[in-house]
JSON list of C-alpha atoms in Angstrom, two decimals:
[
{"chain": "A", "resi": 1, "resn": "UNK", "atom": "CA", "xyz": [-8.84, 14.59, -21.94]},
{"chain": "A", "resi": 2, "resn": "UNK", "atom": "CA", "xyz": [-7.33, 12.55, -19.48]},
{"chain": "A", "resi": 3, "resn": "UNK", "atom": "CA", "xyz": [-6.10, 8.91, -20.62]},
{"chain": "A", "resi": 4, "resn": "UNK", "atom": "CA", "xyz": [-6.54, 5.14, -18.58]},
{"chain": "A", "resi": 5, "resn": "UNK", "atom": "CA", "xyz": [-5.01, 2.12, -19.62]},
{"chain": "A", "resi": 6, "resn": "UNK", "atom": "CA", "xyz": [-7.35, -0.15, -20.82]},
{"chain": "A", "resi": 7, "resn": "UNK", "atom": "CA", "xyz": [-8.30, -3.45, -19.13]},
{"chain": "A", "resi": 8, "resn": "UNK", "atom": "CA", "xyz": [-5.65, -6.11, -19.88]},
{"chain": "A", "resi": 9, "resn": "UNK", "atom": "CA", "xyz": [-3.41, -3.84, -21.30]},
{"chain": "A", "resi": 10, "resn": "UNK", "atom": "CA", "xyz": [-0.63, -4.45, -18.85]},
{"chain": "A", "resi": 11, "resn": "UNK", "atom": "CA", "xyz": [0.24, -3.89, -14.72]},
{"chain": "A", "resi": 12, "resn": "UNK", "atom": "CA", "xyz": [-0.76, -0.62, -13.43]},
{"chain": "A", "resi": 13, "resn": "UNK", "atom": "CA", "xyz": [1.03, 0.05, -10.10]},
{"chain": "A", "resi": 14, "resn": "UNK", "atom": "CA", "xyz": [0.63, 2.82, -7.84]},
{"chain": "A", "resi": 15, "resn": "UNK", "atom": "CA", "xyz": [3.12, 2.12, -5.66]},
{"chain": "A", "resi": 16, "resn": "UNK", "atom": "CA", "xyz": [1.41, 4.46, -2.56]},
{"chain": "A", "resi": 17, "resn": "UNK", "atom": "CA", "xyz": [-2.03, 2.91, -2.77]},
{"chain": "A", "resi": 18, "resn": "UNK", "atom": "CA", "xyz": [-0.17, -0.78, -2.84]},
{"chain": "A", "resi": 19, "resn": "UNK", "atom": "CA", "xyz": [1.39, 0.26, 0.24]},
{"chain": "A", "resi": 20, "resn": "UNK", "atom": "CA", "xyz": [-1.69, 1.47, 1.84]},
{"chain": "A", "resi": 21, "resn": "UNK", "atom": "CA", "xyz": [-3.71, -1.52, 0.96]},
{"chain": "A", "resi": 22, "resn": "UNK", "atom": "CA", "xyz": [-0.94, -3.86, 2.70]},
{"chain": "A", "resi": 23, "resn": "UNK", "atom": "CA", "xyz": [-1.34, -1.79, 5.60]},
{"chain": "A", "resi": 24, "resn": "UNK", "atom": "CA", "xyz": [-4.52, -1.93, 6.17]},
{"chain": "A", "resi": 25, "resn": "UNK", "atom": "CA", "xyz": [-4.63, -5.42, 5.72]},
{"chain": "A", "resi": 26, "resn": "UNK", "atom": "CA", "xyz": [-2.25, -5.28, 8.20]},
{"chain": "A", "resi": 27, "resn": "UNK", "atom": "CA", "xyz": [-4.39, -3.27, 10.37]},
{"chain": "A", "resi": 28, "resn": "UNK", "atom": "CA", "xyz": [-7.52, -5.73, 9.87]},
{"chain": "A", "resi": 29, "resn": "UNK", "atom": "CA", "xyz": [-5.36, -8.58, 10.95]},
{"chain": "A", "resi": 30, "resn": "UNK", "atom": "CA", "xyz": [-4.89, -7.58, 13.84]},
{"chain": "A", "resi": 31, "resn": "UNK", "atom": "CA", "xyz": [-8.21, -5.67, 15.21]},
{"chain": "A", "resi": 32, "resn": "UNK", "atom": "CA", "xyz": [-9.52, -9.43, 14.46]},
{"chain": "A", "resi": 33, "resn": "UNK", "atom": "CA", "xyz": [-6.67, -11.38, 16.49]},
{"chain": "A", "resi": 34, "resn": "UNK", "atom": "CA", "xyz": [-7.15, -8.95, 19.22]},
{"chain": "A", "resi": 35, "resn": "UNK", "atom": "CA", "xyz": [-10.07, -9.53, 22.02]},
{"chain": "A", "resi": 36, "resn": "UNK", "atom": "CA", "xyz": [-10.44, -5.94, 22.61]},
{"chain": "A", "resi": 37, "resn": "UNK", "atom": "CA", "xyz": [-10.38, -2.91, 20.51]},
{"chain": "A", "resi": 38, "resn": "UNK", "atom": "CA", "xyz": [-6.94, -2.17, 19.36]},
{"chain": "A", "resi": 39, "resn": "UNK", "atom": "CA", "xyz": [-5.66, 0.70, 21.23]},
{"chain": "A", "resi": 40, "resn": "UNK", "atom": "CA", "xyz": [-3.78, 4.04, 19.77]},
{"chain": "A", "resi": 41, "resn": "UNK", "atom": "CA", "xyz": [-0.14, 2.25, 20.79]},
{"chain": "A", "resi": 42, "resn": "UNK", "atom": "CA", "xyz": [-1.05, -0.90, 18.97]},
{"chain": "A", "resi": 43, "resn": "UNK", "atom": "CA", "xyz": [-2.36, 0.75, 15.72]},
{"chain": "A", "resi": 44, "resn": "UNK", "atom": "CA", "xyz": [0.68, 2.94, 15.67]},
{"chain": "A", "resi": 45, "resn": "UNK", "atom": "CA", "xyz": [3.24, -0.03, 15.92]},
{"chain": "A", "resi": 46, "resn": "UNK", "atom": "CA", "xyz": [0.95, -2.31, 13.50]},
{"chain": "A", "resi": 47, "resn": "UNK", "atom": "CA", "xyz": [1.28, 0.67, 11.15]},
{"chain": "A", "resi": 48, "resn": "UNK", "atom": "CA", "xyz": [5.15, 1.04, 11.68]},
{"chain": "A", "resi": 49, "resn": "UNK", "atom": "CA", "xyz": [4.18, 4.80, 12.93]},
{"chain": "A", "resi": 50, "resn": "UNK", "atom": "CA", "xyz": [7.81, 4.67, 14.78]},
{"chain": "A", "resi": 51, "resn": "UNK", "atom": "CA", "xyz": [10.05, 3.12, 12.16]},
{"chain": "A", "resi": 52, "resn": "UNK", "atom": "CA", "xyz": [8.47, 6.20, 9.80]},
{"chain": "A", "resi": 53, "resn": "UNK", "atom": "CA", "xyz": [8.88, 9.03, 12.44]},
{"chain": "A", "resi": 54, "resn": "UNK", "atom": "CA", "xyz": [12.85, 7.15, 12.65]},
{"chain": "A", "resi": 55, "resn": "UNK", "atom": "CA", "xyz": [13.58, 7.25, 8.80]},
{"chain": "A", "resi": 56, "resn": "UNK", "atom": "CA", "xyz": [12.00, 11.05, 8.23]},
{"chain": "A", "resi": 57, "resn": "UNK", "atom": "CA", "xyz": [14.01, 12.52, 11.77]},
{"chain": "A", "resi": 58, "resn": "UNK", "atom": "CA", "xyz": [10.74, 13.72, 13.21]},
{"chain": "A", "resi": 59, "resn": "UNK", "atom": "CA", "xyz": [10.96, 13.09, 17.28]}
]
């Protein structure tokens, strides 16, 4: 049987879907500044594609 924690019992935090969430309210942000459809360059910078590629070594 797999447990949940009941409603009101407390914060709950998945720490990876938080960070998703602010990301792709991130990513909505912009798309609805921009004029245009966002292009690959822009979605990779609004999702800080290069600063993770930088911290993890990948090229």
């Amino acid at each position: 049987m797999r447990r949940v924690a009941p409603l009101g019992s407390g914060t709950v935090q998945d720490r990876v879907a938080l960070a998703e969430i602010e990301l792709c309210g991130e990513l909505i942000i912009a798309a609805s500044a921009a004029e245009d459809r966002l292009s690959l360059e822009s979605i990779d910078e609004v999702l800080r594609v290069g600063e993770a590629r930088a911290e993890s070594g990948e090229t």
